[in-house]
Amino acid sequence: MNDQQLLRYARHILLDELGIEGQEKLLAAHALVIGAGGLGSPAALYLATSGVGRITLADDDQVELSNLQRQILHTTASLGRPKAESGRDMLAAFNPETRVDARVARLLDDALDEAVAAADVVLDCSDNFTTRHAINRACVHHRKPLVSGAAIGFDGQISVYDLRADDAPCYHCLFPEEADDADERTCATTGVFAPLVGIIGSMQAAEAMKVLMGLGEPLVGRLLQLDALTMQWHTVKFRRDCACPVCGHR
């Protein structure tokens, strides 16, 4: 690290658990953030300001006025712009040293497969079950750690699926695809409490950084659920389903 980096990341380096070695791991890392909205905004911001060297930010949507209540990567001046490009410019303003690749696309099939294969950690900041399951399948295939978050209304949740480990569960183990499709709600129809996505998205960044640095105990086999109305957390512990059609072959 050069002198500017030592100063920029000084408060990280002071942490005994992290130090220069941990910061250098972040600088060398590549994070794939799928979704540049409510969850992706704080997640990508903290990854960039913390010094993750490369971020691929993927989103096929454009910034709308109703997004600005919670999607803090974007400003009023960003209205009508692709979220991935608006997010890239905002991240560059915070930390020009982080390389941000803006993908103005909904990653599907081969494109998703290639993006996951190139990343060190994947953050699922999407807003629908179809995308979440597609991301999970790609992460299982390439054995990439997945940090998945969700928020709707006043309810949020987060878990880590570290698919590098043989005994780690995948997203499908906890949320079977056929069960998810029956009860899908969206922010557009249900609404969402603005600070909730900030809480969950920030936690996604924290868990991703822990995975990248081999730090602490990530949320593997644990689903944290937050009721923002009462500000109470609930933990659900779960294990790998050996009969899971997605990861059971491991």
mmCIF file of C-alpha atoms in Angstrom:
data_model
loop_
_atom_site.group_PDB
_atom_site.id
_atom_site.type_symbol
_atom_site.label_atom_id
_atom_site.label_comp_id
_atom_site.label_asym_id
_atom_site.label_seq_id
_atom_site.Cartn_x
_atom_site.Cartn_y
_atom_site.Cartn_z
ATOM 1 C CA MET A 1 0.000 0.000 0.000
ATOM 2 C CA ASN A 2 1.116 3.543 -0.705
ATOM 3 C CA ASP A 3 1.008 6.446 1.766
ATOM 4 C CA GLN A 4 -2.418 7.638 0.554
ATOM 5 C CA GLN A 5 -3.885 4.184 1.062
ATOM 6 C CA LEU A 6 -2.341 3.876 4.509
ATOM 7 C CA LEU A 7 -4.053 7.126 5.434
ATOM 8 C CA ARG A 8 -7.376 6.373 3.725
ATOM 9 C CA TYR A 9 -7.718 2.979 5.425
ATOM 10 C CA ALA A 10 -6.018 3.914 8.700
ATOM 11 C CA ARG A 11 -9.050 3.121 10.853
ATOM 12 C CA HIS A 12 -9.190 -0.368 9.384
ATOM 13 C CA ILE A 13 -5.486 -0.926 9.826
ATOM 14 C CA LEU A 14 -5.747 0.006 13.514
ATOM 15 C CA LEU A 15 -8.019 -2.999 14.074
ATOM 16 C CA ASP A 16 -5.868 -5.887 15.307
ATOM 17 C CA GLU A 17 -8.205 -8.411 13.680
ATOM 18 C CA LEU A 18 -7.833 -6.713 10.293
ATOM 19 C CA GLY A 19 -4.586 -4.755 10.018
ATOM 20 C CA ILE A 20 -2.527 -4.244 6.871
ATOM 21 C CA GLU A 21 -2.885 -7.883 5.825
ATOM 22 C CA GLY A 22 -6.673 -7.738 5.866
ATOM 23 C CA GLN A 23 -6.748 -4.415 4.032
ATOM 24 C CA GLU A 24 -4.490 -5.782 1.325
ATOM 25 C CA LYS A 25 -6.902 -8.696 0.859
ATOM 26 C CA LEU A 26 -9.714 -6.202 0.293
ATOM 27 C CA LEU A 27 -7.637 -4.216 -2.180
ATOM 28 C CA ALA A 28 -6.998 -7.384 -4.185
ATOM 29 C CA ALA A 29 -10.620 -8.583 -4.089
ATOM 30 C CA HIS A 30 -13.406 -8.526 -6.678
ATOM 31 C CA ALA A 31 -17.022 -8.279 -5.510
ATOM 32 C CA LEU A 32 -20.035 -8.795 -7.752
ATOM 33 C CA VAL A 33 -23.040 -6.736 -6.609
ATOM 34 C CA ILE A 34 -26.253 -7.717 -8.382
ATOM 35 C CA GLY A 35 -28.759 -4.910 -7.979
ATOM 36 C CA ALA A 36 -27.987 -1.201 -7.560
ATOM 37 C CA GLY A 37 -31.169 -0.328 -5.669
ATOM 38 C CA GLY A 38 -32.104 -0.226 -2.003
ATOM 39 C CA LEU A 39 -29.792 -3.019 -0.837
ATOM 40 C CA GLY A 40 -27.098 -2.617 -3.466
ATOM 41 C CA SER A 41 -26.651 1.072 -2.720
ATOM 42 C CA PRO A 42 -25.319 0.808 0.868
ATOM 43 C CA ALA A 43 -23.631 -2.518 0.139
ATOM 44 C CA ALA A 44 -21.640 -1.129 -2.784
ATOM 45 C CA LEU A 45 -20.872 2.123 -0.981
ATOM 46 C CA TYR A 46 -19.303 0.368 1.993
ATOM 47 C CA LEU A 47 -17.395 -2.057 -0.217
ATOM 48 C CA ALA A 48 -15.944 0.838 -2.213
ATOM 49 C CA THR A 49 -15.120 3.107 0.710
ATOM 50 C CA SER A 50 -13.601 0.151 2.572
ATOM 51 C CA GLY A 51 -11.182 -0.459 -0.262
ATOM 52 C CA VAL A 52 -12.462 -3.462 -2.193
ATOM 53 C CA GLY A 53 -10.306 -3.203 -5.292
ATOM 54 C CA ARG A 54 -12.864 -4.106 -7.926
ATOM 55 C CA ILE A 55 -16.654 -4.042 -7.938
ATOM 56 C CA THR A 56 -18.906 -5.218 -10.731
ATOM 57 C CA LEU A 57 -22.253 -3.451 -10.341
ATOM 58 C CA ALA A 58 -25.048 -5.010 -12.381
ATOM 59 C CA ASP A 59 -28.551 -3.596 -12.866
ATOM 60 C CA ASP A 60 -30.740 -3.190 -15.951
ATOM 61 C CA ASP A 61 -33.067 -0.561 -14.466
ATOM 62 C CA GLN A 62 -33.112 3.231 -14.644
ATOM 63 C CA VAL A 63 -33.331 5.699 -11.758
ATOM 64 C CA GLU A 64 -36.902 6.792 -11.018
ATOM 65 C CA LEU A 65 -38.173 9.407 -8.584
ATOM 66 C CA SER A 66 -39.716 6.758 -6.312
ATOM 67 C CA ASN A 67 -36.260 5.163 -5.909
ATOM 68 C CA LEU A 68 -34.741 8.192 -4.192
ATOM 69 C CA GLN A 69 -36.544 7.531 -0.891
ATOM 70 C CA ARG A 70 -34.049 4.733 -0.143
ATOM 71 C CA GLN A 71 -31.555 4.112 -2.979
ATOM 72 C CA ILE A 72 -28.699 6.266 -1.730
ATOM 73 C CA LEU A 73 -26.342 5.619 -4.651
ATOM 74 C CA HIS A 74 -28.515 7.927 -6.750
ATOM 75 C CA THR A 75 -29.480 11.603 -6.602
ATOM 76 C CA THR A 76 -32.155 13.726 -8.227
ATOM 77 C CA ALA A 77 -29.648 14.534 -10.953
ATOM 78 C CA SER A 78 -29.496 10.809 -11.756
ATOM 79 C CA LEU A 79 -33.144 10.527 -12.776
ATOM 80 C CA GLY A 80 -33.478 8.602 -16.036
ATOM 81 C CA ARG A 81 -29.927 7.286 -15.963
ATOM 82 C CA PRO A 82 -29.089 3.566 -15.796
ATOM 83 C CA LYS A 83 -28.633 2.656 -12.147
ATOM 84 C CA ALA A 84 -25.404 0.792 -12.819
ATOM 85 C CA GLU A 85 -23.813 3.871 -14.417
ATOM 86 C CA SER A 86 -25.184 6.279 -11.819
ATOM 87 C CA GLY A 87 -23.875 3.977 -9.098
ATOM 88 C CA ARG A 88 -20.470 3.699 -10.749
ATOM 89 C CA ASP A 89 -20.088 7.487 -10.815
ATOM 90 C CA MET A 90 -21.152 7.842 -7.182
ATOM 91 C CA LEU A 91 -18.715 5.157 -6.043
ATOM 92 C CA ALA A 92 -15.912 6.855 -7.965
ATOM 93 C CA ALA A 93 -16.675 10.093 -6.129
ATOM 94 C CA PHE A 94 -16.230 8.295 -2.802
ATOM 95 C CA ASN A 95 -13.174 6.255 -3.750
ATOM 96 C CA PRO A 96 -11.584 6.763 -7.182
ATOM 97 C CA GLU A 97 -9.134 3.930 -6.469
ATOM 98 C CA THR A 98 -11.848 1.286 -6.629
ATOM 99 C CA ARG A 99 -12.412 -0.027 -10.132
ATOM 100 C CA VAL A 100 -16.149 -0.204 -10.800
ATOM 101 C CA ASP A 101 -17.465 -2.078 -13.825
ATOM 102 C CA ALA A 102 -21.034 -1.003 -14.615
ATOM 103 C CA ARG A 103 -23.123 -3.715 -16.248
ATOM 104 C CA VAL A 104 -26.346 -2.213 -17.586
ATOM 105 C CA ALA A 105 -28.003 -5.585 -17.958
ATOM 106 C CA ARG A 106 -30.026 -8.217 -16.164
ATOM 107 C CA LEU A 107 -27.433 -10.938 -15.781
ATOM 108 C CA LEU A 108 -28.840 -14.186 -17.145
ATOM 109 C CA ASP A 109 -27.541 -17.562 -18.281
ATOM 110 C CA ASP A 110 -23.989 -17.312 -19.681
ATOM 111 C CA ALA A 111 -23.558 -13.670 -18.649
ATOM 112 C CA LEU A 112 -24.466 -14.483 -15.040
ATOM 113 C CA ASP A 113 -22.270 -17.575 -15.097
ATOM 114 C CA GLU A 114 -19.265 -15.611 -16.335
ATOM 115 C CA ALA A 115 -19.770 -12.759 -13.862
ATOM 116 C CA VAL A 116 -20.023 -15.117 -10.886
ATOM 117 C CA ALA A 117 -16.989 -17.115 -12.030
ATOM 118 C CA ALA A 118 -14.872 -13.928 -12.143
ATOM 119 C CA ALA A 119 -15.807 -12.701 -8.657
ATOM 120 C CA ASP A 120 -14.406 -13.550 -5.222
ATOM 121 C CA VAL A 121 -17.737 -12.915 -3.498
ATOM 122 C CA VAL A 122 -21.272 -12.336 -4.775
ATOM 123 C CA LEU A 123 -23.810 -10.030 -3.129
ATOM 124 C CA ASP A 124 -27.406 -10.737 -4.083
ATOM 125 C CA CYS A 125 -29.155 -7.384 -3.769
ATOM 126 C CA SER A 126 -31.947 -8.279 -6.187
ATOM 127 C CA ASP A 127 -35.664 -8.015 -5.509
ATOM 128 C CA ASN A 128 -37.210 -11.206 -6.886
ATOM 129 C CA PHE A 129 -36.994 -14.933 -6.254
ATOM 130 C CA THR A 130 -36.296 -15.885 -9.867
ATOM 131 C CA THR A 131 -33.089 -13.859 -9.872
ATOM 132 C CA ARG A 132 -32.086 -15.080 -6.413
ATOM 133 C CA HIS A 133 -32.370 -18.702 -7.419
ATOM 134 C CA ALA A 134 -30.443 -18.107 -10.657
ATOM 135 C CA ILE A 135 -27.649 -16.415 -8.691
ATOM 136 C CA ASN A 136 -27.624 -19.275 -6.198
ATOM 137 C CA ARG A 137 -27.290 -21.877 -8.956
ATOM 138 C CA ALA A 138 -24.335 -20.018 -10.469
ATOM 139 C CA CYS A 139 -22.662 -19.671 -7.071
ATOM 140 C CA VAL A 140 -23.137 -23.387 -6.380
ATOM 141 C CA HIS A 141 -21.681 -24.248 -9.781
ATOM 142 C CA HIS A 142 -18.566 -22.123 -9.253
ATOM 143 C CA ARG A 143 -18.435 -22.620 -5.472
ATOM 144 C CA LYS A 144 -18.452 -18.887 -4.791
ATOM 145 C CA PRO A 145 -19.546 -17.393 -1.445
ATOM 146 C CA LEU A 146 -22.946 -15.709 -1.665
ATOM 147 C CA VAL A 147 -24.245 -12.965 0.641
ATOM 148 C CA SER A 148 -28.005 -12.707 0.238
ATOM 149 C CA GLY A 149 -30.214 -9.965 1.647
ATOM 150 C CA ALA A 150 -33.878 -9.062 1.322
ATOM 151 C CA ALA A 151 -36.157 -6.322 2.625
ATOM 152 C CA ILE A 152 -39.868 -5.664 2.225
ATOM 153 C CA GLY A 153 -42.250 -3.601 4.329
ATOM 154 C CA PHE A 154 -40.628 -3.539 7.777
ATOM 155 C CA ASP A 155 -39.079 -7.019 7.482
ATOM 156 C CA GLY A 156 -35.485 -7.717 6.531
ATOM 157 C CA GLN A 157 -33.252 -10.763 6.403
ATOM 158 C CA ILE A 158 -29.678 -11.718 5.612
ATOM 159 C CA SER A 159 -27.605 -14.888 5.394
ATOM 160 C CA VAL A 160 -24.323 -16.131 3.930
ATOM 161 C CA TYR A 161 -24.017 -19.228 1.777
ATOM 162 C CA ASP A 162 -20.307 -20.066 1.674
ATOM 163 C CA LEU A 163 -20.367 -22.621 -1.104
ATOM 164 C CA ARG A 164 -16.622 -23.210 -0.903
ATOM 165 C CA ALA A 165 -17.385 -25.597 1.976
ATOM 166 C CA ASP A 166 -18.825 -29.055 1.266
ATOM 167 C CA ASP A 167 -21.222 -28.940 4.213
ATOM 168 C CA ALA A 168 -22.513 -25.386 3.646
ATOM 169 C CA PRO A 169 -26.204 -25.010 2.689
ATOM 170 C CA CYS A 170 -27.226 -23.093 -0.406
ATOM 171 C CA TYR A 171 -30.113 -20.648 -0.807
ATOM 172 C CA HIS A 172 -32.369 -23.380 -2.203
ATOM 173 C CA CYS A 173 -31.812 -25.516 0.914
ATOM 174 C CA LEU A 174 -33.568 -22.825 2.967
ATOM 175 C CA PHE A 175 -35.934 -21.385 0.369
ATOM 176 C CA PRO A 176 -37.064 -24.065 -2.104
ATOM 177 C CA GLU A 177 -37.856 -22.477 -5.438
ATOM 178 C CA GLU A 178 -41.381 -23.859 -5.717
ATOM 179 C CA ALA A 179 -42.283 -22.481 -2.257
ATOM 180 C CA ASP A 180 -40.885 -19.002 -2.947
ATOM 181 C CA ASP A 181 -42.820 -18.444 -6.150
ATOM 182 C CA ALA A 182 -46.151 -18.749 -4.335
ATOM 183 C CA ASP A 183 -45.590 -15.740 -2.062
ATOM 184 C CA GLU A 184 -43.620 -13.031 -3.813
ATOM 185 C CA ARG A 185 -44.080 -9.432 -2.759
ATOM 186 C CA THR A 186 -42.338 -6.390 -4.229
ATOM 187 C CA CYS A 187 -41.506 -2.934 -2.947
ATOM 188 C CA ALA A 188 -43.565 -1.459 -5.793
ATOM 189 C CA THR A 189 -46.746 -3.114 -4.533
ATOM 190 C CA THR A 190 -46.049 -3.498 -0.805
ATOM 191 C CA GLY A 191 -43.726 -0.628 0.100
ATOM 192 C CA VAL A 192 -40.524 -0.657 2.133
ATOM 193 C CA PHE A 193 -39.224 1.293 5.138
ATOM 194 C CA ALA A 194 -36.267 3.299 3.808
ATOM 195 C CA PRO A 195 -33.738 2.760 6.659
ATOM 196 C CA LEU A 196 -34.402 -0.999 6.575
ATOM 197 C CA VAL A 197 -32.598 -1.453 3.258
ATOM 198 C CA GLY A 198 -29.709 0.587 4.653
ATOM 199 C CA ILE A 199 -29.411 -1.752 7.622
ATOM 200 C CA ILE A 200 -29.554 -4.956 5.594
ATOM 201 C CA GLY A 201 -27.395 -3.666 2.740
ATOM 202 C CA SER A 202 -24.711 -2.462 5.158
ATOM 203 C CA MET A 203 -24.724 -5.864 6.814
ATOM 204 C CA GLN A 204 -24.279 -7.500 3.414
ATOM 205 C CA ALA A 205 -21.141 -5.414 2.905
ATOM 206 C CA ALA A 206 -19.875 -6.388 6.357
ATOM 207 C CA GLU A 207 -20.450 -10.102 5.751
ATOM 208 C CA ALA A 208 -18.850 -9.934 2.293
ATOM 209 C CA MET A 209 -15.768 -8.236 3.710
ATOM 210 C CA LYS A 210 -15.510 -10.827 6.479
ATOM 211 C CA VAL A 211 -15.624 -13.566 3.848
ATOM 212 C CA LEU A 212 -12.957 -11.858 1.734
ATOM 213 C CA MET A 213 -10.617 -11.429 4.694
ATOM 214 C CA GLY A 214 -11.377 -14.702 6.466
ATOM 215 C CA LEU A 215 -12.442 -12.623 9.436
ATOM 216 C CA GLY A 216 -14.738 -13.546 12.320
ATOM 217 C CA GLU A 217 -17.732 -15.828 11.908
ATOM 218 C CA PRO A 218 -19.904 -15.153 8.842
ATOM 219 C CA LEU A 219 -23.639 -15.908 8.864
ATOM 220 C CA VAL A 220 -23.293 -19.407 7.410
ATOM 221 C CA GLY A 221 -26.161 -21.665 8.428
ATOM 222 C CA ARG A 222 -27.878 -18.740 10.139
ATOM 223 C CA LEU A 223 -30.629 -16.506 8.806
ATOM 224 C CA LEU A 224 -30.982 -13.205 10.640
ATOM 225 C CA GLN A 225 -34.465 -11.705 10.460
ATOM 226 C CA LEU A 226 -35.245 -8.138 11.520
ATOM 227 C CA ASP A 227 -38.617 -6.674 12.464
ATOM 228 C CA ALA A 228 -37.907 -2.964 12.132
ATOM 229 C CA LEU A 229 -41.175 -2.001 13.839
ATOM 230 C CA THR A 230 -40.024 -3.514 17.124
ATOM 231 C CA MET A 231 -36.303 -3.516 16.200
ATOM 232 C CA GLN A 232 -36.024 -7.134 17.242
ATOM 233 C CA TRP A 233 -33.760 -9.711 15.639
ATOM 234 C CA HIS A 234 -34.570 -13.391 15.269
ATOM 235 C CA THR A 235 -32.071 -16.082 14.289
ATOM 236 C CA VAL A 236 -33.033 -19.185 12.327
ATOM 237 C CA LYS A 237 -30.403 -21.920 12.181
ATOM 238 C CA PHE A 238 -30.455 -24.315 9.242
ATOM 239 C CA ARG A 239 -28.340 -27.002 7.613
ATOM 240 C CA ARG A 240 -27.584 -28.219 4.155
ATOM 241 C CA ASP A 241 -30.305 -30.347 2.590
ATOM 242 C CA CYS A 242 -28.499 -33.419 1.242
ATOM 243 C CA ALA A 243 -31.440 -33.970 -1.127
ATOM 244 C CA CYS A 244 -31.328 -30.394 -2.459
ATOM 245 C CA PRO A 245 -31.687 -30.506 -6.253
ATOM 246 C CA VAL A 246 -29.275 -27.586 -6.606
ATOM 247 C CA CYS A 247 -26.365 -28.437 -4.287
ATOM 248 C CA GLY A 248 -27.071 -32.042 -3.228
ATOM 249 C CA HIS A 249 -24.519 -33.402 -5.701
ATOM 250 C CA ARG A 250 -21.614 -32.000 -3.691
#
